[in-house]
Short mmCIF file of C-alpha atoms and ligand atoms in Angstrom, two decimals:
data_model
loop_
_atom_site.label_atom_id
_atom_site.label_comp_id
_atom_site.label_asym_id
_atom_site.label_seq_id
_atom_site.Cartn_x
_atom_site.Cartn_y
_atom_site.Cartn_z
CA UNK A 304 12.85 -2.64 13.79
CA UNK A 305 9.08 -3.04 14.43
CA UNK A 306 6.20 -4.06 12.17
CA UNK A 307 2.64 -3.02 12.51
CA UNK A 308 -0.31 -5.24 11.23
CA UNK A 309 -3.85 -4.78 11.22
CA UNK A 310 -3.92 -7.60 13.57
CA UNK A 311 -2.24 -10.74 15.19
CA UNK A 312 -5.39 -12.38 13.30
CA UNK A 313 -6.60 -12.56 10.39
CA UNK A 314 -10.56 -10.92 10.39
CA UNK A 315 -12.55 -13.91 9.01
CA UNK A 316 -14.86 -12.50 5.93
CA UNK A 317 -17.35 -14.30 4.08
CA UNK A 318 -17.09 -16.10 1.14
CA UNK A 319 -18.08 -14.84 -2.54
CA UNK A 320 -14.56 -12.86 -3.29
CA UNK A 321 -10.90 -14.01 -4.51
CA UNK A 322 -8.81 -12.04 -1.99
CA UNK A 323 -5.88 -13.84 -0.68
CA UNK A 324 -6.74 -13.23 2.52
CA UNK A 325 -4.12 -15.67 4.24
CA UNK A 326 -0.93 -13.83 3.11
CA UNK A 327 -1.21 -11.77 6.16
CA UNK A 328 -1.08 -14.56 8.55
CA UNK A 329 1.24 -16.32 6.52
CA UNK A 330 3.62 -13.46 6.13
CA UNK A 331 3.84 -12.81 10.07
CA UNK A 332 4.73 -16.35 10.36
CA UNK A 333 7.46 -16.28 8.21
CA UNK A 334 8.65 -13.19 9.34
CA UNK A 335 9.32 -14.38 12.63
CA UNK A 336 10.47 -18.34 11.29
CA UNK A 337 13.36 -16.80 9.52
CA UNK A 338 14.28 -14.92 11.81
CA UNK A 339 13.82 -11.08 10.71
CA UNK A 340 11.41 -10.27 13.07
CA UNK A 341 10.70 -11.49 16.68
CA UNK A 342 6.85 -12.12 17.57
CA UNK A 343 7.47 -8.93 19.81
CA UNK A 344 8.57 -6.82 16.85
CA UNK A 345 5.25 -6.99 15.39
CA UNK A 346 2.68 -5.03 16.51
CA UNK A 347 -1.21 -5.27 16.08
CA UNK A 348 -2.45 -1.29 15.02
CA UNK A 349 -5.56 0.13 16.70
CA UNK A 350 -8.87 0.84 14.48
CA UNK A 351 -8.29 4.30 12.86
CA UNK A 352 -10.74 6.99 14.39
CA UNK A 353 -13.59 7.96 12.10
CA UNK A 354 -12.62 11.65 12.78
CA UNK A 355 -9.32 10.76 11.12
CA UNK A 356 -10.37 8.95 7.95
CA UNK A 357 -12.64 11.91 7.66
CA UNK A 358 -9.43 13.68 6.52
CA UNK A 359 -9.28 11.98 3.86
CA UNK A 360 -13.13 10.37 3.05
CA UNK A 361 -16.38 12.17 2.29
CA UNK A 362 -18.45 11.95 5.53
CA UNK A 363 -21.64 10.51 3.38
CA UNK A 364 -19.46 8.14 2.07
CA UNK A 365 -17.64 6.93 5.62
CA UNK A 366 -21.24 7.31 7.17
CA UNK A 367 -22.37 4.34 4.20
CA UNK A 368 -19.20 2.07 4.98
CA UNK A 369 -19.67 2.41 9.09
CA UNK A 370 -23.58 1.69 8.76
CA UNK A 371 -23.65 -1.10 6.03
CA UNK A 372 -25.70 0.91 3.44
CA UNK A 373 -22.84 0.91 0.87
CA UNK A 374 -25.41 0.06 -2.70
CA UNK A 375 -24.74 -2.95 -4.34
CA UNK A 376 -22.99 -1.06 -7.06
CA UNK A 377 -20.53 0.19 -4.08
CA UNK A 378 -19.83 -3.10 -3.17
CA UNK A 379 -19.19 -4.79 -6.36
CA UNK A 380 -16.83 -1.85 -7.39
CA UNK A 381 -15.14 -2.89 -4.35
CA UNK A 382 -14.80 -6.56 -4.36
CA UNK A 383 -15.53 -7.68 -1.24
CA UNK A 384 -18.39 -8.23 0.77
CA UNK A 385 -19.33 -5.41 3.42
CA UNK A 386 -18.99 -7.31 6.99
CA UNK A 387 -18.43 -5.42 10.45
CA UNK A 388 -14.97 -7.64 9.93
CA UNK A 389 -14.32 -6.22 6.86
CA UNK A 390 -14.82 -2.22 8.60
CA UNK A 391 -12.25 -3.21 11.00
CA UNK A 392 -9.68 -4.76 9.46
CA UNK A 393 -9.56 -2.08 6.87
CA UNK A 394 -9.71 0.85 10.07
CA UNK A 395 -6.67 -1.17 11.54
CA UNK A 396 -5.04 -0.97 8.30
CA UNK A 397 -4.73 2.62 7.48
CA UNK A 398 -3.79 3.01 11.09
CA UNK A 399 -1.24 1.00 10.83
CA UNK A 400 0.34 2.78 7.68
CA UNK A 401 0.02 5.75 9.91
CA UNK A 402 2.00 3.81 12.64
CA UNK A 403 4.48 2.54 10.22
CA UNK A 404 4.88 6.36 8.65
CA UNK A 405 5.60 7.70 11.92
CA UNK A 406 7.99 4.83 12.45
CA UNK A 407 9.93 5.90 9.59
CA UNK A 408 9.89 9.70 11.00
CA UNK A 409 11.38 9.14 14.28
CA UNK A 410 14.19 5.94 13.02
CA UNK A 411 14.07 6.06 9.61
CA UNK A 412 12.63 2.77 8.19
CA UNK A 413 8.56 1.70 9.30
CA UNK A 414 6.53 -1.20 7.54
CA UNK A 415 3.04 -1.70 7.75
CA UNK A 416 2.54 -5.74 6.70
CA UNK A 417 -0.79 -4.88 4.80
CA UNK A 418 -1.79 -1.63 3.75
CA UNK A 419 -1.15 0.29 0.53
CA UNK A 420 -5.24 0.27 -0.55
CA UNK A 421 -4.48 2.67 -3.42
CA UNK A 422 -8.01 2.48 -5.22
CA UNK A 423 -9.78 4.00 -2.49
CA UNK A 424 -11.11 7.38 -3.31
CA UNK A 425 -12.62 10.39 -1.98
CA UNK A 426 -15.74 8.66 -1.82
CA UNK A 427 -15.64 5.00 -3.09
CA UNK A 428 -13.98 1.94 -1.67
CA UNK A 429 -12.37 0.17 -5.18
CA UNK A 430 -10.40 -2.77 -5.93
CA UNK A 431 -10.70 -4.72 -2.51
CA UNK A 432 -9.46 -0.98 -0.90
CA UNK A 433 -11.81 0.55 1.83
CA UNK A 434 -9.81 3.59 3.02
CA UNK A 435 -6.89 5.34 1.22
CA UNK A 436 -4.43 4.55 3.99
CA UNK A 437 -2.05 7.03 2.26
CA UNK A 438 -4.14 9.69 2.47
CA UNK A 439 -5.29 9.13 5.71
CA UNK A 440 -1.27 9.15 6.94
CA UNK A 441 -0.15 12.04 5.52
CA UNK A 442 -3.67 14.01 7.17
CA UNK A 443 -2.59 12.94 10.22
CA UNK A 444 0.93 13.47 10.40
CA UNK A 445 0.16 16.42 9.15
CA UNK A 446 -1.53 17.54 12.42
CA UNK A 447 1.10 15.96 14.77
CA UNK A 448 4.35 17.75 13.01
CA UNK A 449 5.78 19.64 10.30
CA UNK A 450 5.82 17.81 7.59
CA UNK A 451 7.93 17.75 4.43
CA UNK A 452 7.60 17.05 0.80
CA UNK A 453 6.35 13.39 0.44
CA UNK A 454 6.98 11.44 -2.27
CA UNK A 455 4.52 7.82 -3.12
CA UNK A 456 6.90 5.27 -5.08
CA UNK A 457 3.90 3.19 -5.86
CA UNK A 458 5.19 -0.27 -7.64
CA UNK A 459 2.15 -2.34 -7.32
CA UNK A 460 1.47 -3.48 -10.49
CA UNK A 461 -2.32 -1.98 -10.60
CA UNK A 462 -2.39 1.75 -11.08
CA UNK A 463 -2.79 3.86 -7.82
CA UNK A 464 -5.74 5.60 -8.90
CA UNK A 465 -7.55 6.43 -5.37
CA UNK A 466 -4.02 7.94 -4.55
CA UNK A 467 -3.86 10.52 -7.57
CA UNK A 468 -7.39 11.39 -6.75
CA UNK A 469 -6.84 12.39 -3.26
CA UNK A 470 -3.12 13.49 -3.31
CA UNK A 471 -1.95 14.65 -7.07
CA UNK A 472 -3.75 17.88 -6.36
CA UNK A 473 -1.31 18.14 -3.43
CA UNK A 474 1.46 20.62 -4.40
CA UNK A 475 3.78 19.05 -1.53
CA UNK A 476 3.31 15.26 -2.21
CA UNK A 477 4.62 13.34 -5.55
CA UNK A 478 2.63 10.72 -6.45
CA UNK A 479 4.14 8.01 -8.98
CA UNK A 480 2.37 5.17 -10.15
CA UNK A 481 4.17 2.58 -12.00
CA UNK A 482 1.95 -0.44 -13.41
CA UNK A 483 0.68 -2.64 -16.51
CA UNK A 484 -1.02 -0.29 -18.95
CA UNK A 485 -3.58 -3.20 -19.74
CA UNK A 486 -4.41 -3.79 -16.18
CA UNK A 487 -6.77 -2.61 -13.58
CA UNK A 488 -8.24 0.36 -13.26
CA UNK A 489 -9.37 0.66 -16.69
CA UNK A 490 -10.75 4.24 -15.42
CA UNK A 491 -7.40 6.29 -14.40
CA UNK A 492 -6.97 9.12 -12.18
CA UNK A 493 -3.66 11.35 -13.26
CA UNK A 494 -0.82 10.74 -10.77
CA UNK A 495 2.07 13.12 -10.87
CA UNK A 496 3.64 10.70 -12.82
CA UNK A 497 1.95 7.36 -14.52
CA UNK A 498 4.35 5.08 -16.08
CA UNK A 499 2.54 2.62 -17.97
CA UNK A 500 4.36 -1.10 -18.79
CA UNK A 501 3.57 -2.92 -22.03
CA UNK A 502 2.43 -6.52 -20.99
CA UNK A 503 4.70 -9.13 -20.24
CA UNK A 504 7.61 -6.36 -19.76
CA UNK A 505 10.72 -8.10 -17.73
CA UNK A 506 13.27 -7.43 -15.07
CA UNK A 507 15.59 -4.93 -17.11
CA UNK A 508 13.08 -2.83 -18.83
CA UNK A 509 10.99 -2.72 -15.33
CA UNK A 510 13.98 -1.56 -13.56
CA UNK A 511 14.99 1.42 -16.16
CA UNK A 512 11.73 2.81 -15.91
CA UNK A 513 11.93 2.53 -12.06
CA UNK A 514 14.91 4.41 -12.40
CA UNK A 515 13.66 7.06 -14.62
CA UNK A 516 10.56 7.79 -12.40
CA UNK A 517 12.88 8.20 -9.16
CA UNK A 518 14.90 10.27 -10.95
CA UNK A 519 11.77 12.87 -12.03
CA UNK A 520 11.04 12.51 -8.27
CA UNK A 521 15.19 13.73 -7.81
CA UNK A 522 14.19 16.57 -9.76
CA UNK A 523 11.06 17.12 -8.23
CA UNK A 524 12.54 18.05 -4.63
CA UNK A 525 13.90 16.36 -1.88
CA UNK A 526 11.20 14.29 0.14
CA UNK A 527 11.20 13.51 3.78
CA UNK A 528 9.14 10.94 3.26
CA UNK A 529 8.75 8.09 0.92
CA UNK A 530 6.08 5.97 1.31
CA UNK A 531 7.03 2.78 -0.96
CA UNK A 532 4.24 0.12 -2.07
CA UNK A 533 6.10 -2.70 -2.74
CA UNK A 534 3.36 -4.68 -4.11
CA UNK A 535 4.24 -8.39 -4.86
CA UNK A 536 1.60 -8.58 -8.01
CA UNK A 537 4.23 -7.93 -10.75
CA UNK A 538 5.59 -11.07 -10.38
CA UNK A 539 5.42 -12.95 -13.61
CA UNK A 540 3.22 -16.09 -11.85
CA UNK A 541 0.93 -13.51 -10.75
CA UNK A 542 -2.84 -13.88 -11.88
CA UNK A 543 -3.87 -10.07 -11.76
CA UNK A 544 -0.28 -8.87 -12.69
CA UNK A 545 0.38 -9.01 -16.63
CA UNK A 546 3.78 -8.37 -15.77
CA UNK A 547 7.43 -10.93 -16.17
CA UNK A 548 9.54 -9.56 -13.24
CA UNK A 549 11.23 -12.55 -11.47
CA UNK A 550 11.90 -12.62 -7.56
CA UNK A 551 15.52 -11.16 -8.51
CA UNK A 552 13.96 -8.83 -10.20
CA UNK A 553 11.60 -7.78 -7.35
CA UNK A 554 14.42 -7.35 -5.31
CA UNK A 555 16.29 -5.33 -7.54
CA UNK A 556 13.28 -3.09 -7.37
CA UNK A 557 13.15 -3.11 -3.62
CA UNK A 558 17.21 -2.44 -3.45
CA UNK A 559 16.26 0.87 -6.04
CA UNK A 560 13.65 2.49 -4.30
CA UNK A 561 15.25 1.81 -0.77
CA UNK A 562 18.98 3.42 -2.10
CA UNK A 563 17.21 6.62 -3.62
CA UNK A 564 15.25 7.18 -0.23
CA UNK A 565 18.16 6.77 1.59
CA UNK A 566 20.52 9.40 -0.92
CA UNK A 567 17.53 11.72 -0.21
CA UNK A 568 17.98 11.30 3.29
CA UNK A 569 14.30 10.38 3.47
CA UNK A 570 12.30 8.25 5.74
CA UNK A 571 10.59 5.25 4.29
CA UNK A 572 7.20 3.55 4.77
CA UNK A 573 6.83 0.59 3.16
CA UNK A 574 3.41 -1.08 2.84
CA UNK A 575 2.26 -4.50 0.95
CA UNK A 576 -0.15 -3.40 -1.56
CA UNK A 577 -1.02 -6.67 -3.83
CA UNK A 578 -0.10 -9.75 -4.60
CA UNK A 579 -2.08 -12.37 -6.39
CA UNK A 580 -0.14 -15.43 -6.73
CA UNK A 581 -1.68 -18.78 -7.19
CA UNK A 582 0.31 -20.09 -4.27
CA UNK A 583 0.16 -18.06 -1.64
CA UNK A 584 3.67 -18.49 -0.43
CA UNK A 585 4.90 -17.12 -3.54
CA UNK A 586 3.60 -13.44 -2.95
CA UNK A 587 4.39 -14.35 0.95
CA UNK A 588 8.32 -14.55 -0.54
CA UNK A 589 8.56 -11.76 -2.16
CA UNK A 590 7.07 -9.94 0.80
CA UNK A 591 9.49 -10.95 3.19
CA UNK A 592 12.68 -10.58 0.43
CA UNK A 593 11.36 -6.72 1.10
CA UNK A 594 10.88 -6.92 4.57
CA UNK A 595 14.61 -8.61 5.04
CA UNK A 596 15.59 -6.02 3.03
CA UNK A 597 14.61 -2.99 5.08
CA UNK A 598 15.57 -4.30 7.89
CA UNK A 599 19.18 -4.61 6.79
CA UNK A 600 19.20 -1.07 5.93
CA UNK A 601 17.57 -0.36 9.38
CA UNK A 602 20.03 -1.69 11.51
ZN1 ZN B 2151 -2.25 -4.52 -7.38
#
């Protein structure tokens, strides 16, 4: 199968932020090291059109981020400093969900190795997320097919609240959101469903409530599309996370949400979302554990 990425290279940004920046880089390397994807297999996405993350984004806003004139309030909310690098590689980004998702359409499976910037709002980058690549996908498929139901199985550890702002009002997409109740955002937007972890909860516990939100999904409908956030940050050496799953239990996770997509009969997008680990090549593991993993499935 074929990856997307906002690009072969990482954009350089300046300093003054703690975003692990390298994991991209890193993760392409591995991918290909170990054999689960060749270099060819990973593709670098085009800049998303303006006119298309207007589906999504207030123009005022989008008009701010394009020009530089995001306030300095804007740009602490958002955590990193506004660069014309930083406007592209987030543009590539969503557009590379949006590749990913209509991956996932046509054979099934689609991964976009970055992605999943579920604090972005309407109008306000948050949380190191410029444009709500989510959003921006499902507008745009939207205008190139019939779509579905879509369901968001969103397991980064922070809670998805850019996506329940744009997309819980949807009647025809599900969004789930299962995090850290102590963690960021400490303002929520209602998802569909929030399922909110006491700190330090562990593999077993994580994995029943997994298992109970996919199965209010179940009852829900029957998506045709599942776009899964596999983010790496509840890892229990995470620094942002709050959170005890082990690698096992990451994969566990992965294994879950890939076998209820597949008993739906559902396509499945997986993006990155976070990961925060002190060594780099520990979020970079668990990344490619879900990578090999949907690639099994995908044949
Ligand atoms: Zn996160």
């Amino acid at each position: 199968m074929r990856f997307w990425t906002h690009d072969r290279h990482d954009f350089p940004l300046p300093g003054g932020h703690k975003f692990p920046l390298g994991k991209y880089r890193m993760l392409r390397e591995r991918l290909v090291a170990d054999g689960i994807a060749a270099a060819g297999d990973i593709h670098g996405s085009t800049p998303c059109p303006w006119e298309r993350l207007a589906e999504a984004h207030q123009a005022a806003y989008l008009e701010r981020v394009r020009e530089g004139r995001l306030s300095d309030r804007e740009i602490r909310v958002l955590g990193l400093p506004w660069s014309t690098e930083l406007v592209e590689r987030g543009r590539r980004s969503a557009q590379g969900t949006l590749e990913a998702a209509r991956d996932a359409l046509v054979f099934g499976h689609g991964m976009n190795l970055g992605g999943g910037t579920h604090h972005a709002g309407r109008a306000a980058g948050r949380g190191y997320c410029l444009f709500n690549d989510l959003a921006v996908s499902i507008a745009a498929l939207r205008g190139e097919r019939t779509l579905g139901r879509v369901a968001i199985v969103d397991c980064d550890v922070h809670q998805g609240d850019g996506t329940a702002e744009l997309l819980h009002p949807d009647p025809d997409v599900f969004t789930c959101s299962v995090h850290g109740g102590a963690n960021y955002p400490f303002r929520r937007a209602t998802s569909d469903l929030d399922i909110d972890l006491p700190t330090g909860t562990g593999d077993d516990d994580y994995l029943e409530a997994l298992t109970g939100a996919l199965d209010t999904i179940d009852r829900w409908d029957t998506p045709e599309l599942v776009f899964y956030l596999a983010g790496a940050d509840p890892w229990e050496g995470d620094r942002l996370g709050r959170l005890s799953l082990t690698k096992h239990g990451l994969a566990a996770r992965d294994a879950l949400v890939m076998d209820r997509a597949e008993s739906w009969g559902a396509a499945i997008c997986v993006v990155l979302a976070g990961g925060y680990a002190p060594d780099l090549a520990d979020t970079v593991d668990i990344n490619v554990a879900t990578a090999r993993a949907l690639v099994a499935r995908a044949g």
